[in-house]
Coordinates of C-alpha atoms (C1' of nucleotides) in Angstrom, one line a residue:
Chain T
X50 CA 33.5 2.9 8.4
X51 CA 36.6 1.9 10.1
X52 CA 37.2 -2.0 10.2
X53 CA 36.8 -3.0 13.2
X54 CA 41.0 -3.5 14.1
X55 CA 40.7 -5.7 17.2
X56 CA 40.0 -9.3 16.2
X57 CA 36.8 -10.3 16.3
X58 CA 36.1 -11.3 19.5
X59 CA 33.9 -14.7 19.8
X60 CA 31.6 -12.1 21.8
X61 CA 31.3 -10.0 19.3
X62 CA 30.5 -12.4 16.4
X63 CA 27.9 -13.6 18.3
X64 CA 26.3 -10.3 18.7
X65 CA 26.4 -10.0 15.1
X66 CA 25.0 -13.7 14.0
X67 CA 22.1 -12.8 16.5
X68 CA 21.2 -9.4 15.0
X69 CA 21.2 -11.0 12.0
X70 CA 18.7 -13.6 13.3
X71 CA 16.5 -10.8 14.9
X72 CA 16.2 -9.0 11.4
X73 CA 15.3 -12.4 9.9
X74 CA 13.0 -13.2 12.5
X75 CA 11.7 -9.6 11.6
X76 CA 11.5 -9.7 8.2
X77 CA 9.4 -12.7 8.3
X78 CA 7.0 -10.8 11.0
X79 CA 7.0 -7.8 8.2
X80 CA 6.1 -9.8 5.4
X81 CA 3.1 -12.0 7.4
X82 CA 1.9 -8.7 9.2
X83 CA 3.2 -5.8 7.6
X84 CA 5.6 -2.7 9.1
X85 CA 2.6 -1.5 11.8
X86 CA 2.1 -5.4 12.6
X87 CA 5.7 -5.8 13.3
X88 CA 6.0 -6.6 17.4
X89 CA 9.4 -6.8 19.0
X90 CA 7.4 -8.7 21.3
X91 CA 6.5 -11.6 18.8
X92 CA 10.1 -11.0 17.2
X93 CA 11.6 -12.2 20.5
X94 CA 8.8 -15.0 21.4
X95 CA 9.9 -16.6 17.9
X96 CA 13.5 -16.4 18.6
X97 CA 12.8 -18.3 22.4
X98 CA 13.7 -15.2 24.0
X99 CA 12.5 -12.4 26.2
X100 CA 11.5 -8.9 24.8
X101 CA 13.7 -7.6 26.7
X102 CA 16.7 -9.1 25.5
X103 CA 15.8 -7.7 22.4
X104 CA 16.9 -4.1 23.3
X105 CA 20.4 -5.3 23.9
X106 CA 20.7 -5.1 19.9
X107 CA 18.2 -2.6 18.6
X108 CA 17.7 0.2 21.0
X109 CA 14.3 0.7 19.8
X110 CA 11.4 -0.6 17.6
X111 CA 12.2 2.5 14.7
X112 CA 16.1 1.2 15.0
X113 CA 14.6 -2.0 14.1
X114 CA 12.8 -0.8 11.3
X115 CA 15.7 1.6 10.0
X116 CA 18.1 -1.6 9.5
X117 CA 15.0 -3.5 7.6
X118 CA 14.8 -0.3 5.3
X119 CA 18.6 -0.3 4.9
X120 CA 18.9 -4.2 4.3
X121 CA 15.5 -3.6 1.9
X122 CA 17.2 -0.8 -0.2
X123 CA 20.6 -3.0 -0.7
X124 CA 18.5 -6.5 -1.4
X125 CA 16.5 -4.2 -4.1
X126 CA 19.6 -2.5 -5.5
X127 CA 21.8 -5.5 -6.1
X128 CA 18.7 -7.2 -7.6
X129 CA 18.5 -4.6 -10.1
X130 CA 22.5 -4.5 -11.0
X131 CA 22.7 -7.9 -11.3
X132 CA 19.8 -8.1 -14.0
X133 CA 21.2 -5.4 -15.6
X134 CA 24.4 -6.6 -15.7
X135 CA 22.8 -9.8 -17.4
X136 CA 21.8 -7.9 -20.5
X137 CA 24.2 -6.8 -23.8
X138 CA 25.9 -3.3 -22.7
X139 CA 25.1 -2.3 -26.6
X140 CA 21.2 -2.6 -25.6
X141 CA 19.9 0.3 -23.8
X142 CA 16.4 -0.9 -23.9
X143 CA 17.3 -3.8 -22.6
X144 CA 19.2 -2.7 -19.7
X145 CA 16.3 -0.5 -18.8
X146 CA 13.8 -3.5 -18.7
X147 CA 15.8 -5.6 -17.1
X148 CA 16.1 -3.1 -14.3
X149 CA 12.6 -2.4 -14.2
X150 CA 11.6 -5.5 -14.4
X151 CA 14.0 -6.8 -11.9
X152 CA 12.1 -4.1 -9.4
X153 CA 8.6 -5.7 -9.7
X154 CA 9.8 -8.7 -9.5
X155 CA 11.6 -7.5 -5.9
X156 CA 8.7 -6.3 -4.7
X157 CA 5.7 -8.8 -6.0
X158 CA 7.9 -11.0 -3.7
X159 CA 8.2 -8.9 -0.9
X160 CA 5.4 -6.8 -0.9
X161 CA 5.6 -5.5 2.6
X162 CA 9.0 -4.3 2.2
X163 CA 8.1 -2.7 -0.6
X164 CA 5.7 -0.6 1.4
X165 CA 8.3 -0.4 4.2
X166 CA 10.6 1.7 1.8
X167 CA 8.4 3.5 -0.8
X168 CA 4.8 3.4 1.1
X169 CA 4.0 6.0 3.6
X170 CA 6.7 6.9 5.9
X171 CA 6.2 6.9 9.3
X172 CA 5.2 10.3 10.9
X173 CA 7.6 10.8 13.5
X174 CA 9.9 8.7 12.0
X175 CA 13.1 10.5 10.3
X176 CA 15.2 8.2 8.0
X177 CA 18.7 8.7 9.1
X178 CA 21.3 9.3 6.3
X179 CA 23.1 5.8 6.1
X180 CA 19.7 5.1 3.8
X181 CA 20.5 7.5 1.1
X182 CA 23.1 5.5 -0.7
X183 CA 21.0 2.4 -0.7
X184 CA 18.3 4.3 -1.7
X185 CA 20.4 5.8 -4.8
X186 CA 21.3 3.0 -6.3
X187 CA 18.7 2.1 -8.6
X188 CA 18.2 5.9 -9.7
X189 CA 22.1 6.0 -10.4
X190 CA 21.6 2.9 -12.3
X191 CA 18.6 4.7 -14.7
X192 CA 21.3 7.5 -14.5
X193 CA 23.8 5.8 -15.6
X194 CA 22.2 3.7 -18.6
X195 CA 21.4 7.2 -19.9
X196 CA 24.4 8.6 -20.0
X197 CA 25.9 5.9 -21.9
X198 CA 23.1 5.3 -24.4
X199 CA 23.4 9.2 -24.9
X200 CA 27.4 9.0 -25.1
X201 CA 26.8 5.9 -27.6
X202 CA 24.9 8.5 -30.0
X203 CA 21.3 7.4 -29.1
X204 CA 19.8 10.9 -28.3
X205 CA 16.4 11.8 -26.8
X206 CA 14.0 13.8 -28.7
X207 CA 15.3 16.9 -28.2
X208 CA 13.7 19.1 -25.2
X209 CA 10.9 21.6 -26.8
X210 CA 9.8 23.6 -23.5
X211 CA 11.9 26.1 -22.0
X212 CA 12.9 24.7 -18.2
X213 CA 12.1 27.0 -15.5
X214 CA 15.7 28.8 -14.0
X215 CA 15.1 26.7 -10.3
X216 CA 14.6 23.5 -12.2
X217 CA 17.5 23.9 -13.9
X218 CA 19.4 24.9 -11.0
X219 CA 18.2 21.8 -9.4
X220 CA 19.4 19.7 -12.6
X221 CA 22.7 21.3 -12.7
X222 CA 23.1 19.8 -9.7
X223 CA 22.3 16.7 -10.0
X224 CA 24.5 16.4 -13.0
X225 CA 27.6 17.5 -11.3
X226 CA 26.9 15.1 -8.8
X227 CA 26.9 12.5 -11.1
X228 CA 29.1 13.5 -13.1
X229 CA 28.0 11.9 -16.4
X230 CA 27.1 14.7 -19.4
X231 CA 23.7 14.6 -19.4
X232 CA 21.3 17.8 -20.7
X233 CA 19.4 19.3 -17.9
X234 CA 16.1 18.3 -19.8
X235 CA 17.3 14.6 -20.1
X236 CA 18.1 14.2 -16.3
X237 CA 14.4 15.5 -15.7
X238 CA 13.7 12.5 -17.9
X239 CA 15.2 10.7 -16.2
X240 CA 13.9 11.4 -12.8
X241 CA 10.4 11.7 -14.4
X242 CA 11.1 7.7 -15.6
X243 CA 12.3 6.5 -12.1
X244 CA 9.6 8.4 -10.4
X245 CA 7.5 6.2 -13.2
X246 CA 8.9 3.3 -12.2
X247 CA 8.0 3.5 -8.6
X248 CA 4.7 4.8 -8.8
X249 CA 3.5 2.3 -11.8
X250 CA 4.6 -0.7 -9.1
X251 CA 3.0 0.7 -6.1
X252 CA 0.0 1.2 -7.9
X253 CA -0.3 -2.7 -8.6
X254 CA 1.1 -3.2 -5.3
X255 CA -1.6 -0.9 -3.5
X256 CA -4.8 -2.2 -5.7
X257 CA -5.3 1.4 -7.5
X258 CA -5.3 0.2 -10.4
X259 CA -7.8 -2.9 -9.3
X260 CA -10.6 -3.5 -11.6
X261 CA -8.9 -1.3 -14.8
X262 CA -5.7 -3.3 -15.6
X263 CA -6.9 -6.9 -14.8
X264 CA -3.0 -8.4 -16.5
X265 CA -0.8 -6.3 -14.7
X266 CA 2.6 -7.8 -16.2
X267 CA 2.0 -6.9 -20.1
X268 CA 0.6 -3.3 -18.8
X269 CA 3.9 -2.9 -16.6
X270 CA 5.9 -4.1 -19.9
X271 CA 4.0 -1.6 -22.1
X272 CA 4.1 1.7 -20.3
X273 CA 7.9 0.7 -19.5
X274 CA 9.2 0.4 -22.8
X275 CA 7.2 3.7 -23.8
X276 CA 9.1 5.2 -21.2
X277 CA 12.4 3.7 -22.3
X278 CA 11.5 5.6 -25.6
X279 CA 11.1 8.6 -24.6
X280 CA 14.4 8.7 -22.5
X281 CA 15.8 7.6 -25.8
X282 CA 17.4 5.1 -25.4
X283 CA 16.5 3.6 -28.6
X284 CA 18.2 4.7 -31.6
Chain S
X104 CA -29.0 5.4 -0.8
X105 CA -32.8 5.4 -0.4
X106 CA -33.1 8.7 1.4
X107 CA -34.3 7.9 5.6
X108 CA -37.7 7.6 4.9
X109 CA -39.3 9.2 8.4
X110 CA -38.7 12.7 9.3
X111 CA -34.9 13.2 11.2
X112 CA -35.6 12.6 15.2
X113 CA -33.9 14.6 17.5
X114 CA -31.9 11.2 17.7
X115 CA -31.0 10.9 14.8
X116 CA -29.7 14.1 14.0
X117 CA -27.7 14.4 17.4
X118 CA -26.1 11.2 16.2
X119 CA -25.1 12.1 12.6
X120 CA -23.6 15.2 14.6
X121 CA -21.8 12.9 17.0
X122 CA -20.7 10.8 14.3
X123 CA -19.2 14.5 12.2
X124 CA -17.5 15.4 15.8
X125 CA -15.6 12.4 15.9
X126 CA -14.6 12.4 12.4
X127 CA -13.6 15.7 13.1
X128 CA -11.3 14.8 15.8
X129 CA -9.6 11.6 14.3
X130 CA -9.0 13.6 11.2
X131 CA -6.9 15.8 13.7
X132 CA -5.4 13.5 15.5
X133 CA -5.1 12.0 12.0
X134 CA -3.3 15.4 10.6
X135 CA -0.7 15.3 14.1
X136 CA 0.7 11.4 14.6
X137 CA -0.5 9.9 11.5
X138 CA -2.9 6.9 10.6
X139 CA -0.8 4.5 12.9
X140 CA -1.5 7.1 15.6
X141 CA -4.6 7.1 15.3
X142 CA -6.1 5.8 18.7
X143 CA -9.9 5.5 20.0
X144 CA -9.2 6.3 23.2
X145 CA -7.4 9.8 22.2
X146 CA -10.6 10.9 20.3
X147 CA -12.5 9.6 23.1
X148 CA -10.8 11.7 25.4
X149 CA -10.5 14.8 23.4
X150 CA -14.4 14.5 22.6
X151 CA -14.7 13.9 26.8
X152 CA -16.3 11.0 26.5
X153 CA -14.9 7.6 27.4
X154 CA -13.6 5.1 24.7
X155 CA -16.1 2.7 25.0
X156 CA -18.8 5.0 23.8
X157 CA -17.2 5.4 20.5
X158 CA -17.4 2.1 19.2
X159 CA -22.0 2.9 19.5
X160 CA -20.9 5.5 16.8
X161 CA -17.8 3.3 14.5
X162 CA -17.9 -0.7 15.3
X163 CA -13.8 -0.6 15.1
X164 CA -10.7 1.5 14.6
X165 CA -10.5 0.0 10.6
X166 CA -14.2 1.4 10.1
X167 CA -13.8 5.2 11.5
X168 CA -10.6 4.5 8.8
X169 CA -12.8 3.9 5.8
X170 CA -14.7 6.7 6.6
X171 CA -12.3 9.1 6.7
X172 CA -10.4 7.6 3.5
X173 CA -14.0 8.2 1.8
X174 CA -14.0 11.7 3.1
X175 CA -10.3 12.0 2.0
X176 CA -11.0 10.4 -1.4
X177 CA -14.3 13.2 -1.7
X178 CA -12.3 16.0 -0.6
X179 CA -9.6 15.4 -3.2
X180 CA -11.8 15.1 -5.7
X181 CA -14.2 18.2 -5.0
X182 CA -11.0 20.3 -5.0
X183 CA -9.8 19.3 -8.3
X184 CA -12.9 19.0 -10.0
X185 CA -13.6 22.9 -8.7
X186 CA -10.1 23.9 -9.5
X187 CA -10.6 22.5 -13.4
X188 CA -14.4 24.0 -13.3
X189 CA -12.1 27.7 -13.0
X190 CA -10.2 27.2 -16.2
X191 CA -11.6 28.0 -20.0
X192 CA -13.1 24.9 -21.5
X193 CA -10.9 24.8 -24.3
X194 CA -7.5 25.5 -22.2
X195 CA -6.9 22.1 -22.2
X196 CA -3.7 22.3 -20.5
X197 CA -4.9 25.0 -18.6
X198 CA -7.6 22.7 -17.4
X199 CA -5.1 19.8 -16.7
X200 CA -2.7 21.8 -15.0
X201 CA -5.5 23.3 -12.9
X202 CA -6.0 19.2 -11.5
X203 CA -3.0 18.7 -11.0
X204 CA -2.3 21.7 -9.0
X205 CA -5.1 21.4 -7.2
X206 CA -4.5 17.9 -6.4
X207 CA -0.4 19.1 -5.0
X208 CA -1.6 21.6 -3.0
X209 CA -4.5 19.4 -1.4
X210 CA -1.8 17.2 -0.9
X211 CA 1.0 19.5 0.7
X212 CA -2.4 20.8 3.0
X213 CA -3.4 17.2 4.1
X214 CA 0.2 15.4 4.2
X215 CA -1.6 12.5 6.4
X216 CA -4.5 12.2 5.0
X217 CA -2.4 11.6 1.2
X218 CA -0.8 9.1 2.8
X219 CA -3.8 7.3 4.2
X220 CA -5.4 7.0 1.0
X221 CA -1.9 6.7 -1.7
X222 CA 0.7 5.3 0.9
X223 CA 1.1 1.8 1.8
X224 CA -2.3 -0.2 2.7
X225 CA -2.5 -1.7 6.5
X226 CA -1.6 -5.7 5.8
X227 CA -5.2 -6.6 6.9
X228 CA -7.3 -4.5 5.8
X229 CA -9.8 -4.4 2.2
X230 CA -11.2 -1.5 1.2
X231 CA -14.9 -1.7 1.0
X232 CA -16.3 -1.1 -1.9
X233 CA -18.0 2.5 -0.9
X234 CA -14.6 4.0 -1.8
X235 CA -14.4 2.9 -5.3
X236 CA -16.1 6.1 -6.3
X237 CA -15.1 8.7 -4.5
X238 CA -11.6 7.1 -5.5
X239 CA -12.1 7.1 -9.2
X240 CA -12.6 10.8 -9.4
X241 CA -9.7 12.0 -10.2
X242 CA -8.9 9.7 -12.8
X243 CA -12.5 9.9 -14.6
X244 CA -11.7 13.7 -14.7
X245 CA -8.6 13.6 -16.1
X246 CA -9.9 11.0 -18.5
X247 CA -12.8 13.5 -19.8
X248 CA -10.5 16.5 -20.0
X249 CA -8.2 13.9 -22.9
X250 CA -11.3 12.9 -24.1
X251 CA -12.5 16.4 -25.1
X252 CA -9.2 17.3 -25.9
X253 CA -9.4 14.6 -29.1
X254 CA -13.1 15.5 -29.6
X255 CA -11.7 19.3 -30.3
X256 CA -9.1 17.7 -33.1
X257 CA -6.1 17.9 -30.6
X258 CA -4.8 14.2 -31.0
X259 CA -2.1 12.6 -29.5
X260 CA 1.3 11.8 -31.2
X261 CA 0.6 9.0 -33.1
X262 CA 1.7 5.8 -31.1
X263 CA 4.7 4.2 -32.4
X264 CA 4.6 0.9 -30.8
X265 CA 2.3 -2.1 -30.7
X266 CA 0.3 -2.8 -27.6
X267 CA 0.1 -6.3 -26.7
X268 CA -3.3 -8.1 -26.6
X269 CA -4.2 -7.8 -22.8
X270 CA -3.1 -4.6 -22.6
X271 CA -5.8 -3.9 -25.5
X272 CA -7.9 -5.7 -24.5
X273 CA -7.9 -4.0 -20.7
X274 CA -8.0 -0.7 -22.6
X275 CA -10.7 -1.1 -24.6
X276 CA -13.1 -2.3 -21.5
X277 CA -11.6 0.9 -19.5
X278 CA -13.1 2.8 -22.9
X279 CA -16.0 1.2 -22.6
X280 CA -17.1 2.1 -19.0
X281 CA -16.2 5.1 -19.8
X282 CA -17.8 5.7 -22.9
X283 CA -16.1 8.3 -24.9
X284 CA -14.1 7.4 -27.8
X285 CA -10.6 7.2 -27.2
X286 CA -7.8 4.7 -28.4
X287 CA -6.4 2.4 -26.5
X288 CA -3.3 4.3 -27.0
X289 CA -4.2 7.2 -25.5
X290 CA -6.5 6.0 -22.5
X291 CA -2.9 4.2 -21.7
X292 CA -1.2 7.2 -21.9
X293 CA -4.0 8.7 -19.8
X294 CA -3.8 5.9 -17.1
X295 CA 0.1 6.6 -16.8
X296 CA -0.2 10.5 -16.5
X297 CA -2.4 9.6 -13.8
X298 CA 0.2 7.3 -11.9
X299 CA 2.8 9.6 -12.8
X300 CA 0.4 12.8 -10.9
X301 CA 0.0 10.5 -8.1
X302 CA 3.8 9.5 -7.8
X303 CA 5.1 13.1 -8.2
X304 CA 3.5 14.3 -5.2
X305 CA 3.8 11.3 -3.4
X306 CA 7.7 11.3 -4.2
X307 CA 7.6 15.1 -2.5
X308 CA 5.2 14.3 0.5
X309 CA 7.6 11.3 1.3
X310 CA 10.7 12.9 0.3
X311 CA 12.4 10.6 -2.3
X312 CA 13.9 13.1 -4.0
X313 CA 15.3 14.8 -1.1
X314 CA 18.7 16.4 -1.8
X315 CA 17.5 16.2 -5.3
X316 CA 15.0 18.9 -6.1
X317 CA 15.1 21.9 -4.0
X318 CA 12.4 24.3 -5.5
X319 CA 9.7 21.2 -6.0
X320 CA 7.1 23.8 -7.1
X321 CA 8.8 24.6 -10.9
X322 CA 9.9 21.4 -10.7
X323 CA 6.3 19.7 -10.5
X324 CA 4.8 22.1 -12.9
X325 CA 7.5 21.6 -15.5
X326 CA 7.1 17.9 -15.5
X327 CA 3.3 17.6 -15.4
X328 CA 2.7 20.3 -18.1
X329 CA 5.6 18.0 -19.9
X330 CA 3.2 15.2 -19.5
X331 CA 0.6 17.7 -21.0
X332 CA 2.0 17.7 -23.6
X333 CA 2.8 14.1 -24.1
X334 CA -1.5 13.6 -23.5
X335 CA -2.1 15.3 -26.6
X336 CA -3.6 18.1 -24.8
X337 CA -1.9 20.9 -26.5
X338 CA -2.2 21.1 -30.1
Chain D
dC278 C1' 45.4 -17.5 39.1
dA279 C1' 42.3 -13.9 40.8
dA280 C1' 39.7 -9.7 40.5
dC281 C1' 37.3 -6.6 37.8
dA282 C1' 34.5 -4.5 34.2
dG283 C1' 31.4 -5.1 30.7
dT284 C1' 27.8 -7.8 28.5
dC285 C1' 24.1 -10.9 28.5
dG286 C1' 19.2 -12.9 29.3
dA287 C1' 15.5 -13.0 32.4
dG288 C1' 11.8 -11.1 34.9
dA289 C1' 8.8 -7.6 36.9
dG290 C1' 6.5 -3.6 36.0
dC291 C1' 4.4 0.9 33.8
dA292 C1' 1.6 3.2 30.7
dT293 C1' -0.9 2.5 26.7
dT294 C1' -3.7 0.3 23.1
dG295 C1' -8.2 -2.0 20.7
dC296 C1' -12.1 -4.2 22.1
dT297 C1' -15.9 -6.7 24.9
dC298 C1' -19.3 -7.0 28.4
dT299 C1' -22.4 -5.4 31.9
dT300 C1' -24.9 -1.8 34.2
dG301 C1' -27.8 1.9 35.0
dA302 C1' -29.8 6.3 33.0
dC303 C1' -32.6 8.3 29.6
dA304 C1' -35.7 9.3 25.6
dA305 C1' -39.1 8.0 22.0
dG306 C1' -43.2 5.5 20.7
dA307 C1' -47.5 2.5 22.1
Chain A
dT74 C1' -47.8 5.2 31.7
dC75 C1' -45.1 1.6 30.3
dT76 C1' -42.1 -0.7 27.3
dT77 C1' -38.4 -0.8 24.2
dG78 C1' -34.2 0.6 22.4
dT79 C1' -30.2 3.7 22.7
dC80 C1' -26.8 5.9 25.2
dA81 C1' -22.4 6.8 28.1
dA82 C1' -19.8 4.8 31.6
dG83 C1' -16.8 1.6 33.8
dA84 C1' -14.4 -2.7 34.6
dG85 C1' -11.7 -5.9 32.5
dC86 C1' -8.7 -8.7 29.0
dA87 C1' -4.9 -9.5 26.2
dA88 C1' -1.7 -7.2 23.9
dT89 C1' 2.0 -3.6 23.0
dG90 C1' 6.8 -0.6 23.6
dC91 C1' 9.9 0.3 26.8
dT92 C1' 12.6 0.7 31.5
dC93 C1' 14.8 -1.1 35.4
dT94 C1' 17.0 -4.3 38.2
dC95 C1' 19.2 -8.6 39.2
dG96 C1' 22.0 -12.5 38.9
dA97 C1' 25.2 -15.1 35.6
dC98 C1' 28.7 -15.2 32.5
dT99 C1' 33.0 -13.7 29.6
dG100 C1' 37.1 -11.7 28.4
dT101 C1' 40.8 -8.9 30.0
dT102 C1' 43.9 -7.1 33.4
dG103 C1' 46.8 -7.1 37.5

DNA sequence: CAACAGTCGAGAGCATTGCTCTTGACAAGA
DNA sequence: TCTTGTCAAGAGCAATGCTCTCGACTGTTG
């Protein structure tokens, strides 16, 4: 939170260059072996050092993990802003694709860190709050297209079933929080669309669809688009 | 497959018994620390016998693995398929909301054992083929319950946009194994209500939407019987 | 300039894991 | 009765995460 005020000490931004080279060192271990595979051990025989050593910067093996699921969140965040960013600001469908897009894209290349942040989570394992806003960012993004396609006229179909009072509640919520006018109904949409966009990726990624959808990329395409329908953001 | 021709020694049964005891106690151990957790030598010593003894019963820790994710996969699928058996034949919401139900609360009962068979897949390990079936349960079901749907003249909204060749083409060989008539549309649709099933309650079970739905009981109901609707089911 | 406090990497060590191999006891079939 | 195959047991191997201690070094303070 607070910048650091002292100046960085030559100490101290050694410390730093050398986390950074364990997370690398670690990231490469996740992406060979996967999250269960990943051996501080092996992290710290690549890097010419002893385990040991290793503890001086990440306490434990989880503490490890936690700063590879906060770097993963970020990497997959700013990959999805900056292909949305790349399309017209007029063209709500396009913005949507290019995010969701921009996702499988992230994790066809990094399927293990994929897993890392969406597969199964670790059973003891809490995640600590500094993931949260990482992990918001691509749901604010949906959020946000909607609310401006909505504000630029292009309305959803309107909502035909009545929404249970918790739901509601729940959606209220959310919409303070953001901020943006958006009816309770479309920010269930919404959530319904990135929970979509998660689960339709993980299920390439995880082989459940193996044997049924043989070209994956012109399936993804179709059921996206169908989605950015229905949250209307075509006119 | 072929049933064991000679009549069941006294071996042989206390063997198939064995083999039940210890899937009995992985499961447990399965239920408490999770499939990482899961050590030989824990069963082994909860069973009182000595580690080395279970590898006469599974060859490794990956294959006592499969054979709980093929019990998993069964036990899922039993449950929904009763749960559906329970609702009028021509509720065809009722009877899709009876799966899905059934399929949260197995779920929310077996958080583990979810994971194990929709979280993240250990780096090196391939599902045998043996739990292709058990697997494909679900999704055959839910298929079937569309597919009678259209039979009894409840179509589909009309679908709007084209579908790109592969994605036909995939389609129309999922119809095929499957046999009933259905357009490609609509076993799409059906393949996506079935991600989106599978998502939902992972999303809950992993808790992605933490601090975002409170009350996730209304919240999944209102969304699947949304996607209901969107199936066609309703008329 | 000298003393001190804090940090660093190295190494030994502990409990645990999956898995293999050998050994001796036992039961079923000839 | 004897042979053959199965069984649990135990020792052992190469790993793992993690802790502790011990010198060496660094940056700051007196």
């Amino acid at each position: 939170m607070a910048p650091q005020s002292a100046p960085r000490t030559a100490r101290a931004r050694a410390r730093d260059e050398l986390s950074r080279e364990i997370k690398d060192a670690a990231r490469r271990q996740l992406a060979e072996h996967g999250a269960a595979g990943l051996s501080l051990r092996a992290v710290a025989r690549e890097m010419g050092m002893v385990s040991s050593a290793i503890y001086r910067y990440f306490p434990s093996r989880d503490d490890l993990l936690t700063a590879l699921i906060i770097d993963s969140y970020d990497a997959l965040g700013t990959a999805a802003e900056q292909a949305e960013a790349g399309a017209r600001r007029g063209d709500f469908p396009g913005r949507w694709m290019a995010v969701v897009r921009a996702a499988r894209r992230w994790a066809l290349a990094r399927p293990q860190e994929w897993a890392l942040i969406f597969g199964s989570p670790v059973p003891g394992y809490q995640a600590p709050s500094d993931t949260v806003d990482p992990a918001a960012r691509i749901p604010l993004l949906v959020l946000r297209i909607c609310s401006q396609a909505t504000a630029a006229g292009h309305s959803p179909p309107p909502g035909r079933r009545p929404m249970p009072r918790p739901v509601r509640s729940d959606m209220k919520a959310l919409g303070q929080i953001v901020a943006w006018q958006l009816s309770e109904a479309d920010l269930a949409r919404a959530v319904l669309a990135w929970t979509e966009l998660i689960g339709s990726i993980s299920f390439e990624l995880f082989g459940h669809l193996h044997g049924v959808v043989r070209d994956y990329e012109p399936y993804f395409d179709y059921q996206m688009r169908g989605i950015g329908e229905d949250l209307g953001l075509v006119p």
